[in-house]
PDB file of C-alpha atoms in Angstrom:
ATOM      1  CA  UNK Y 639     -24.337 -43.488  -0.908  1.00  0.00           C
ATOM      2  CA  UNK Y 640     -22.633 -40.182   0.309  1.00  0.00           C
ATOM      3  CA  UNK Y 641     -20.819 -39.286   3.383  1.00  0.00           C
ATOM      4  CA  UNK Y 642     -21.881 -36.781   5.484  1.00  0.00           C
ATOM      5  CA  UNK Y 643     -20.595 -33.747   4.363  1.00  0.00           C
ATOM      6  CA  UNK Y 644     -18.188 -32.249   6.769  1.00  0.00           C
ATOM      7  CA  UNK Y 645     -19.437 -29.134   8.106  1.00  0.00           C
ATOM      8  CA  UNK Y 646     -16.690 -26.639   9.796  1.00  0.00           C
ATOM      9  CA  UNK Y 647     -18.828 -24.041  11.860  1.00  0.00           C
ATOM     10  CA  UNK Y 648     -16.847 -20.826  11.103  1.00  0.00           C
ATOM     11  CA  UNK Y 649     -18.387 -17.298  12.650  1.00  0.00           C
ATOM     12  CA  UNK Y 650     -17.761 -15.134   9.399  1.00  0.00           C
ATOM     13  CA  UNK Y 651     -17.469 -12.018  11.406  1.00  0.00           C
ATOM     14  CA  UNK Y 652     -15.497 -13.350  15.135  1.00  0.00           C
ATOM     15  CA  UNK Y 653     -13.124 -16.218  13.790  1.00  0.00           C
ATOM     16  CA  UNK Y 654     -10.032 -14.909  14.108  1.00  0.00           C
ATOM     17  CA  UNK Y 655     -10.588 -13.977  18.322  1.00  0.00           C
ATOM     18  CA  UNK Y 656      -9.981 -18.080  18.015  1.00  0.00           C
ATOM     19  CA  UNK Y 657      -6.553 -17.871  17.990  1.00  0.00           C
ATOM     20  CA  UNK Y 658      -3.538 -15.282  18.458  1.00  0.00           C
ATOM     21  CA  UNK Y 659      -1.841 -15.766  15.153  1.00  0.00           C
ATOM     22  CA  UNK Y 660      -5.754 -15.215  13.427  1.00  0.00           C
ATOM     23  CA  UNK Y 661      -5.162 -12.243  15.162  1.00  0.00           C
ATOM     24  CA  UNK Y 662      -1.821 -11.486  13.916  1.00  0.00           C
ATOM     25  CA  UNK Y 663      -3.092 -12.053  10.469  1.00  0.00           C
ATOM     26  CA  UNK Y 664      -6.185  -9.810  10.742  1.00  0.00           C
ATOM     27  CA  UNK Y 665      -3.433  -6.926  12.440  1.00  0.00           C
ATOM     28  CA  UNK Y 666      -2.115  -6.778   9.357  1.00  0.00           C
ATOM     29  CA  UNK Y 667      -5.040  -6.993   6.949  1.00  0.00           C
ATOM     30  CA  UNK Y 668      -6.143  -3.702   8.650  1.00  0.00           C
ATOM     31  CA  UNK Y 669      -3.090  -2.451   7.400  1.00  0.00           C
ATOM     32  CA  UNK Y 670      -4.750  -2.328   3.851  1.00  0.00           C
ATOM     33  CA  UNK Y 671      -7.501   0.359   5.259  1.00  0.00           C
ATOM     34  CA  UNK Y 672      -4.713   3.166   5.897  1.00  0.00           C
ATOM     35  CA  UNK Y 673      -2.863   2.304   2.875  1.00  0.00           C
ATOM     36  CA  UNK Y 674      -5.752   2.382   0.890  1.00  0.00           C
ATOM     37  CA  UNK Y 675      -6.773   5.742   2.351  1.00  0.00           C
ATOM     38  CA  UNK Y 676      -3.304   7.138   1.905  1.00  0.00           C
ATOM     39  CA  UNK Y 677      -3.381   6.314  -1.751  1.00  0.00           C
ATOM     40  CA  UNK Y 678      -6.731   8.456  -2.266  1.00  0.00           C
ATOM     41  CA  UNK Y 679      -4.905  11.287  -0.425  1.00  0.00           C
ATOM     42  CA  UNK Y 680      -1.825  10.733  -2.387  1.00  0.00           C
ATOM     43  CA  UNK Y 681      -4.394  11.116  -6.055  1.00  0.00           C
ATOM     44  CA  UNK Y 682      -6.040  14.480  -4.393  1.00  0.00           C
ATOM     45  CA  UNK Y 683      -2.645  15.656  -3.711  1.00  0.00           C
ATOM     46  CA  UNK Y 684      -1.929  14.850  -7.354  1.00  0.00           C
ATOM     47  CA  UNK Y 685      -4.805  16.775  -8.351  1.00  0.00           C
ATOM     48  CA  UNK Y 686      -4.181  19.770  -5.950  1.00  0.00           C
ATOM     49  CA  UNK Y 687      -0.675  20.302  -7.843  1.00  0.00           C
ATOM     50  CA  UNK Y 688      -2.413  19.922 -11.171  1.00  0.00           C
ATOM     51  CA  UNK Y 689      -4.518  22.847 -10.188  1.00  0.00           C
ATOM     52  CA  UNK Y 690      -1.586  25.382  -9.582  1.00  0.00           C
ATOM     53  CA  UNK Y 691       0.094  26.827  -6.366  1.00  0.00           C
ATOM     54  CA  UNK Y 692      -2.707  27.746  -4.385  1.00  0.00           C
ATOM     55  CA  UNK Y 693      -4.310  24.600  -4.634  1.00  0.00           C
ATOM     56  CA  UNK Y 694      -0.994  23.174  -3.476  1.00  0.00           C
ATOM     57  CA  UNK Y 695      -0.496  25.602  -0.438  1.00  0.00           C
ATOM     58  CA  UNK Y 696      -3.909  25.051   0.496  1.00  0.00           C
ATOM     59  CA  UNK Y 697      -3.440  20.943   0.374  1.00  0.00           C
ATOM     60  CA  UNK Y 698      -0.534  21.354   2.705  1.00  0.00           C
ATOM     61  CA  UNK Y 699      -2.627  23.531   4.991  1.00  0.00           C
ATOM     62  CA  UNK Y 700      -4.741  20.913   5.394  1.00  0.00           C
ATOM     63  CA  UNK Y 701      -2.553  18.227   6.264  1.00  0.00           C
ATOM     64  CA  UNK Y 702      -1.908  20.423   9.567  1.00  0.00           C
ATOM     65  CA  UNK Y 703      -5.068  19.716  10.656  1.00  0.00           C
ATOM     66  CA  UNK Y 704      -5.293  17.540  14.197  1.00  0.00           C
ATOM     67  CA  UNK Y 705      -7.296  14.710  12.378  1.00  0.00           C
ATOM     68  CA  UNK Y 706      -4.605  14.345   9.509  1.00  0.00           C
ATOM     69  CA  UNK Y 707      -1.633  14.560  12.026  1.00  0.00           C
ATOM     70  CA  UNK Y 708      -3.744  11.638  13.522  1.00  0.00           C
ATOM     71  CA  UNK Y 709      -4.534   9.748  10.405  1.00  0.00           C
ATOM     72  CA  UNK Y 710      -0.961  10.253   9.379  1.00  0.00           C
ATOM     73  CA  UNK Y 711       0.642   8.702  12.724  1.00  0.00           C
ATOM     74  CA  UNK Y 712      -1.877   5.740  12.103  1.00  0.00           C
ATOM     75  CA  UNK Y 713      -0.969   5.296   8.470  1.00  0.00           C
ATOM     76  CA  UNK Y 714       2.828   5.685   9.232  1.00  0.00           C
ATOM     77  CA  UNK Y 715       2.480   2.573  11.837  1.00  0.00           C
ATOM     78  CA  UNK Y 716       0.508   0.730   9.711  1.00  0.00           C
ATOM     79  CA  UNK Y 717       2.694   0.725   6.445  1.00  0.00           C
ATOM     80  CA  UNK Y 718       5.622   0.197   8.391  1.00  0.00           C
ATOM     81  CA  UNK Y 719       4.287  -3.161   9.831  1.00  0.00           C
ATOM     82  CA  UNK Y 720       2.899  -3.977   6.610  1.00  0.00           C
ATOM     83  CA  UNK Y 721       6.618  -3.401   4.843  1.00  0.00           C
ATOM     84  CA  UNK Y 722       8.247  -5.059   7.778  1.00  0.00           C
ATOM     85  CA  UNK Y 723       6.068  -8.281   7.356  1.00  0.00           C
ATOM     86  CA  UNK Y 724       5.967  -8.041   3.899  1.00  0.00           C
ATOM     87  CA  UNK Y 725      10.464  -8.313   3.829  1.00  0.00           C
ATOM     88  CA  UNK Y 726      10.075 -10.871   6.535  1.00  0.00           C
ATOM     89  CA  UNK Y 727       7.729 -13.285   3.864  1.00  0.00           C
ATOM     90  CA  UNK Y 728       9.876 -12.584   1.072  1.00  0.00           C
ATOM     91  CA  UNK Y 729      12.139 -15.633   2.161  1.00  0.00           C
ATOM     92  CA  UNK Y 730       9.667 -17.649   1.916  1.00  0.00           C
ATOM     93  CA  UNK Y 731       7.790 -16.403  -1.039  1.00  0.00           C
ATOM     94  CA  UNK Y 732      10.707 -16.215  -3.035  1.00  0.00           C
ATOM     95  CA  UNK Y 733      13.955 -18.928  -1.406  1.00  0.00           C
ATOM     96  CA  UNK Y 734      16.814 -18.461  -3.669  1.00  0.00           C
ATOM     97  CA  UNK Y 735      19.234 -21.877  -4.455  1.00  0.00           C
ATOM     98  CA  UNK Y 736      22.816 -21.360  -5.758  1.00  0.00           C
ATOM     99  CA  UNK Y 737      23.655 -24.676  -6.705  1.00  0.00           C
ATOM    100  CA  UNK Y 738      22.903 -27.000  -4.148  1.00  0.00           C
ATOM    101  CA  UNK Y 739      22.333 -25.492  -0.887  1.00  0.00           C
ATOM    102  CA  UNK Y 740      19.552 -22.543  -0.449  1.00  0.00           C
ATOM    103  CA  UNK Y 741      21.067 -19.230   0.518  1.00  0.00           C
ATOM    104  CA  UNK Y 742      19.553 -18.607   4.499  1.00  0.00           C
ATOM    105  CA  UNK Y 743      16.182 -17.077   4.561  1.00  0.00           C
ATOM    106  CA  UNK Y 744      17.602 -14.113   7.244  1.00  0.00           C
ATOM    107  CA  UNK Y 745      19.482 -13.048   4.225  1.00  0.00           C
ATOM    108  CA  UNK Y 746      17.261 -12.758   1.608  1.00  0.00           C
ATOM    109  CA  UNK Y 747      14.818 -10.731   3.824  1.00  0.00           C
ATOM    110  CA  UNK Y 748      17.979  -8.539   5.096  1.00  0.00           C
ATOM    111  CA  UNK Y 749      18.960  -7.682   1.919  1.00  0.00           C
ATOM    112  CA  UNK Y 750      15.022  -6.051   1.498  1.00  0.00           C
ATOM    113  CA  UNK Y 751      15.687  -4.291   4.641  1.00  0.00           C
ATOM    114  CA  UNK Y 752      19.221  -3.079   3.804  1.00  0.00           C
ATOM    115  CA  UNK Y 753      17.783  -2.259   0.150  1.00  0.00           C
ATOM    116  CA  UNK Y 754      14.361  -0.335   1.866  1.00  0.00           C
ATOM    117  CA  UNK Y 755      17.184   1.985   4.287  1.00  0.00           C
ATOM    118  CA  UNK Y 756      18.644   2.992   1.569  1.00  0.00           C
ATOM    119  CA  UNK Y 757      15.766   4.083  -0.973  1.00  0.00           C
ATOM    120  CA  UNK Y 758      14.361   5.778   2.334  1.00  0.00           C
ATOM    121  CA  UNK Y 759      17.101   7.730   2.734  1.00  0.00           C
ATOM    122  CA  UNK Y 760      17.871   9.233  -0.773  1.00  0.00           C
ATOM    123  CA  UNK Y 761      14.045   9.621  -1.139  1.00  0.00           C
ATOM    124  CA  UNK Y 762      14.482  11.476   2.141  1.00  0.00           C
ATOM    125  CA  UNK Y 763      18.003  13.362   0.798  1.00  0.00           C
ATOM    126  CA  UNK Y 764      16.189  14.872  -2.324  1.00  0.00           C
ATOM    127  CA  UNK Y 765      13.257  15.802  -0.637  1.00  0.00           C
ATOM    128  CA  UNK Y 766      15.725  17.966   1.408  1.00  0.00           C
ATOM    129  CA  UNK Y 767      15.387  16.604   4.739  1.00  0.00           C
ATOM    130  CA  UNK Y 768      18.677  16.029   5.757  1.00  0.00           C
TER     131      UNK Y 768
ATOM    132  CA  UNK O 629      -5.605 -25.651 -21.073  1.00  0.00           C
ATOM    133  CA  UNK O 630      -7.605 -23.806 -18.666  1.00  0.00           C
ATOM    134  CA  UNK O 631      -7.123 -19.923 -19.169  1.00  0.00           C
ATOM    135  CA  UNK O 632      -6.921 -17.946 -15.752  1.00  0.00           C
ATOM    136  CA  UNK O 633      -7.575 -14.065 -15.576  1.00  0.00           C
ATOM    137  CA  UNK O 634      -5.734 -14.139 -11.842  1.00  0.00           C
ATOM    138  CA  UNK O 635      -2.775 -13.637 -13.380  1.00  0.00           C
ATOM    139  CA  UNK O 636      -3.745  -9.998 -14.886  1.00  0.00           C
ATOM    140  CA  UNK O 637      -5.034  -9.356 -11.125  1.00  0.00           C
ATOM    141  CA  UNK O 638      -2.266 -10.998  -9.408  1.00  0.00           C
ATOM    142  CA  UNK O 639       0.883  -9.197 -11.362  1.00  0.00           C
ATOM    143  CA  UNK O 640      -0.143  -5.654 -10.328  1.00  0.00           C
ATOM    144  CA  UNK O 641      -1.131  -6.919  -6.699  1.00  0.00           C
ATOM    145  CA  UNK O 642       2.239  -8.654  -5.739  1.00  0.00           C
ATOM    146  CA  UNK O 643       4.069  -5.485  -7.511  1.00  0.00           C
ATOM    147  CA  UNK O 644       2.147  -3.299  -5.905  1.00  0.00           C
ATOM    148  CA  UNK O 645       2.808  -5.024  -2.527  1.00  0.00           C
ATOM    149  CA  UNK O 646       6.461  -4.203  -3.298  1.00  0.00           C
ATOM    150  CA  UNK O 647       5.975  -1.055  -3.976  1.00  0.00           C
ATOM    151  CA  UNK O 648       3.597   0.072  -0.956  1.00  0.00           C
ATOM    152  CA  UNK O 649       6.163  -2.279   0.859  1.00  0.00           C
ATOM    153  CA  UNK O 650       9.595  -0.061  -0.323  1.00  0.00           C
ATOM    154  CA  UNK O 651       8.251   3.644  -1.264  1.00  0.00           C
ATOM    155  CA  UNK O 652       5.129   4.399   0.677  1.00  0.00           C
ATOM    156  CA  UNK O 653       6.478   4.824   4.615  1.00  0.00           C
ATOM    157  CA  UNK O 654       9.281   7.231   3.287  1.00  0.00           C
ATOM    158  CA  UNK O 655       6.533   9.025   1.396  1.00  0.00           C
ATOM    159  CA  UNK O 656       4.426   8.809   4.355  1.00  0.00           C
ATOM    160  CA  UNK O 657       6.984  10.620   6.173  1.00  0.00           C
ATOM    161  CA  UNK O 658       7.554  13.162   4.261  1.00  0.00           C
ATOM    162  CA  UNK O 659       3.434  14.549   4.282  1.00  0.00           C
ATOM    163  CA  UNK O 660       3.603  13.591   8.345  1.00  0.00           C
ATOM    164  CA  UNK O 661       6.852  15.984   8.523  1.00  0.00           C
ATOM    165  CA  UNK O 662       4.416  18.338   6.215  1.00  0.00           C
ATOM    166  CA  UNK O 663       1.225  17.958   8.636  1.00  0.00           C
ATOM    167  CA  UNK O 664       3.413  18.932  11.856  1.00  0.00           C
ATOM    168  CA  UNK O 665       4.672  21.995  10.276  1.00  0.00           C
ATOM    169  CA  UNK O 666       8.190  20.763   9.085  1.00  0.00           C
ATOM    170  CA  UNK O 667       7.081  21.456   5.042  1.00  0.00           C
ATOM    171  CA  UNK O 668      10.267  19.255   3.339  1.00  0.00           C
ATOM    172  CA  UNK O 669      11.984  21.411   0.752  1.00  0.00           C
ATOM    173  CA  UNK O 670      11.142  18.973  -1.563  1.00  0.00           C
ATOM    174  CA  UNK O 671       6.951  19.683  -0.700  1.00  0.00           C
ATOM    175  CA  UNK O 672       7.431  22.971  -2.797  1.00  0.00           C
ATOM    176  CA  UNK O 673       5.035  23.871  -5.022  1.00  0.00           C
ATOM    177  CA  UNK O 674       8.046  25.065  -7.287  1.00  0.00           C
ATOM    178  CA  UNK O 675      10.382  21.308  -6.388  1.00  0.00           C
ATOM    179  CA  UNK O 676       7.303  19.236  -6.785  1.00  0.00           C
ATOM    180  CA  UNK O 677       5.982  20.941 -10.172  1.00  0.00           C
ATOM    181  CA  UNK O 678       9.443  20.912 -12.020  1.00  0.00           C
ATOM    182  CA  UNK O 679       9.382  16.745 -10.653  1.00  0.00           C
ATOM    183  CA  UNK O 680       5.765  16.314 -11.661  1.00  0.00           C
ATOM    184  CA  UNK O 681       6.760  18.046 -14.869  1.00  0.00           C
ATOM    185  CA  UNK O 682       9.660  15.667 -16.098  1.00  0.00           C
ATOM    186  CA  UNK O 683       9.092  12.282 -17.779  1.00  0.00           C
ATOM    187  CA  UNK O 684      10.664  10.308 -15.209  1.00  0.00           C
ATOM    188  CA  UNK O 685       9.145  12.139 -12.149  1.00  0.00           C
ATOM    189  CA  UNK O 686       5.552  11.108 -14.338  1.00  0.00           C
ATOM    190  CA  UNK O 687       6.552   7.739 -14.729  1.00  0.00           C
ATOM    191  CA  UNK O 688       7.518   7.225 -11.136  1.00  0.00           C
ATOM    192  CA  UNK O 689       4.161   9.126  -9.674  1.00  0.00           C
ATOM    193  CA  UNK O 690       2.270   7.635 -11.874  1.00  0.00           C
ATOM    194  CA  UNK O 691       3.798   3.677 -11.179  1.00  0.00           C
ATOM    195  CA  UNK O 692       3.805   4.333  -7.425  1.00  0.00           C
ATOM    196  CA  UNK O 693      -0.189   5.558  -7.340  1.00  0.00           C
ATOM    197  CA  UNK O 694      -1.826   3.203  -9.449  1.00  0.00           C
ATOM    198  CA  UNK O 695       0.051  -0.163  -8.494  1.00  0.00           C
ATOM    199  CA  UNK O 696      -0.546   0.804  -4.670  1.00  0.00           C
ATOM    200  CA  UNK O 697      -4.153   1.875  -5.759  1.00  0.00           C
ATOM    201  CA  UNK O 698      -4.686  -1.796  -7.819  1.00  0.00           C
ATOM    202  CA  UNK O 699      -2.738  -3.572  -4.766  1.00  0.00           C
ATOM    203  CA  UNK O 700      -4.539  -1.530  -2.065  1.00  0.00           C
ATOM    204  CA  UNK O 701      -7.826  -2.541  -3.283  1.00  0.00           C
ATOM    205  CA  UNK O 702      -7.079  -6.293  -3.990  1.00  0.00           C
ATOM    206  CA  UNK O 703      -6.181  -6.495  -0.034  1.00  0.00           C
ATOM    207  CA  UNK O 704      -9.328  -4.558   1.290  1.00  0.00           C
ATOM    208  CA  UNK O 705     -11.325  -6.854  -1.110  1.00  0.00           C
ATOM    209  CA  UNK O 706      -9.747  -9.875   0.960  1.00  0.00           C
ATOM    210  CA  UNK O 707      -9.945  -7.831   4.662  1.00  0.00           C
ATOM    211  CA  UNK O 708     -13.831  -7.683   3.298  1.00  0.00           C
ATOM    212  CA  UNK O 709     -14.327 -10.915   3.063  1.00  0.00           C
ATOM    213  CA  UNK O 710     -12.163 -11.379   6.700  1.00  0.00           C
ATOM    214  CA  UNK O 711     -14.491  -9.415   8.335  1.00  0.00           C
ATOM    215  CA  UNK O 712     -17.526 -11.530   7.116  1.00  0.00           C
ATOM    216  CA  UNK O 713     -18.528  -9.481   3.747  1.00  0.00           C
ATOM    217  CA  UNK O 714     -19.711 -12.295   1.769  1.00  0.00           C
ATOM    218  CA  UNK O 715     -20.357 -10.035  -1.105  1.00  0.00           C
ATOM    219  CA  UNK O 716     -17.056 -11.082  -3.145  1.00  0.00           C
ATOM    220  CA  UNK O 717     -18.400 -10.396  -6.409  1.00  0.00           C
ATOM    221  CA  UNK O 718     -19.618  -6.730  -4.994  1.00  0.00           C
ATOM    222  CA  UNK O 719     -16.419  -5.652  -3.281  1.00  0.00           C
ATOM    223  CA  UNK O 720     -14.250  -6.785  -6.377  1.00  0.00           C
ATOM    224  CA  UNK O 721     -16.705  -4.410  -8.843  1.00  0.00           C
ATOM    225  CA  UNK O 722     -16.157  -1.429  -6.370  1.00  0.00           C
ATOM    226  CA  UNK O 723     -12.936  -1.773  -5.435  1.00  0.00           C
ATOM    227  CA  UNK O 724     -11.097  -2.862  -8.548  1.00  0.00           C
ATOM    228  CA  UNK O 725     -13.186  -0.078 -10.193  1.00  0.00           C
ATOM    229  CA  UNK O 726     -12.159   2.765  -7.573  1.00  0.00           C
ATOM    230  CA  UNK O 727      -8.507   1.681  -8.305  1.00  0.00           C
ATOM    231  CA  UNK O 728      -9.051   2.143 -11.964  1.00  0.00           C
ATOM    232  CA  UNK O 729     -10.838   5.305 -11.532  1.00  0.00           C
ATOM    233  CA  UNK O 730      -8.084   6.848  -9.521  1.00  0.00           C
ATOM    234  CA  UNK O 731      -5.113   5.539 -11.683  1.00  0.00           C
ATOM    235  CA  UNK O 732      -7.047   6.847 -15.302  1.00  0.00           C
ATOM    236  CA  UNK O 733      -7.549  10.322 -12.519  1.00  0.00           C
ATOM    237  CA  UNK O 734      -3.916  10.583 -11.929  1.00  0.00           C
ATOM    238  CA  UNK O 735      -2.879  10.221 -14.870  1.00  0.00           C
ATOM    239  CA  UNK O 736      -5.580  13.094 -16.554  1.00  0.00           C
ATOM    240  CA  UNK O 737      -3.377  15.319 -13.481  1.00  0.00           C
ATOM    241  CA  UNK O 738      -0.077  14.361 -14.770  1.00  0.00           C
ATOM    242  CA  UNK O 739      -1.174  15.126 -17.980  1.00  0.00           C
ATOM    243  CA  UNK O 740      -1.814  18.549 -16.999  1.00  0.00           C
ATOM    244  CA  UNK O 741       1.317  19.470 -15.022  1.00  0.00           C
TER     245      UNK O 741
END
């Protein structure tokens, strides 16, 4: 004879309105619909420079246009908060022990932070921004 | 022993994470500078084709695209399913074939620079 099978009513499309840290986790799974789109963008603008200079002027015209100035401020928030919560799981995705104590978790993720400053900055630097 | 294919799906997803997580807001910044009018030096046609043109600048183009592509769509298949898609089997097929698509894509460009 079986138990009664336990049956967990879950909405498929509304759960995560349960509870505020659903929500938190569904804020940043959004995140992956900007990056996404930015990464098609990214292989048109790959193809644009394949295609020789006027292509290439013509991409950048379009990225003046109101709706990618939008998309772009969207995208910009959105990978930001996905890299920031990203660093802030690495000390628990990855805790590092040196011999018998575990070195603190605020480290581990500052060290991503300190390490993400700096590859922003000399990407910035030799793209001639500053 | 059991064999797994998650590991083949799971290597590029957790490097891509890392590298949507360390390269994509700077390079984010620099086409947002680009839409408001403020065209980085570095957005050249002539800076970006003498980059696209060199092995390295290849490699790195080439790593950054397709392991955010391969990442990118192993998270919206999962946000899919979050928002009540039950069509796992579906969204995988498309997606993980879009990020395929766009990597073997990129790569025919590179080629051509």
């Amino acid at each position: 004879m079986s138990r009664k099978p336990l049956v967990r009513e879950c909405p498929p499309t509304t759960w995560y309105f349960r509870q505020p840290r659903y929500l938190r986790y569904m804020s940043r799974e959004i995140t992956s619909i900007f990056v996404g789109a930015y990464c098609v963008l990214l292989v048109v603008g790959l193809q644009r420079l394949a295609d020789g200079p006027t292509a290439w002027e013509g991409f950048l015209l379009a990225l003046k246009s109101p709706a990618s100035i939008v998309f772009h401020f969207l995208a910009l928030v959105a990978a930001v908060y996905h890299a920031a919560t990203w660093f802030n799981a690495t000390q628990k995705a990855m805790p590092l022990q040196i011999g018998e104590s575990f070195v603190p978790g605020n480290l581990i993720s500052g060290a991503h932070y300190a390490a993400w400053a700096v590859l922003s900055c000399v990407v910035l630097y030799l793209a001639g921004v500053f | 022993m059991a064999k797994s294919h998650k590991p083949v799906v799971w290597f590029p997803f957790a490097a891509g994470g890392t590298v949507i997580a360390f390269c994509i807001p700077v390079i984010l910044l620099l086409t947002f500078l680009a839409a408001l009018g403020h065209v980085p030096a570095g957005l050249d046609y002539q800076n970006m084709h003498v980059f696209a043109r060199s092995g390295l600048g290849k490699l790195v183009i080439f790593g950054v695209v397709a392991l955010s592509l391969w990442s990118s769509a192993h998270r919206l298949r999962c946000t899919c399913y979050d928002f009540g898609l039950r069509a796992d089997t579906l969204a995988a097929t498309v997606l993980y074939a879009a990020a395929i698509f766009g990597s073997i894509a990129s790569a025919v460009f590179l080629a051509r620079i």
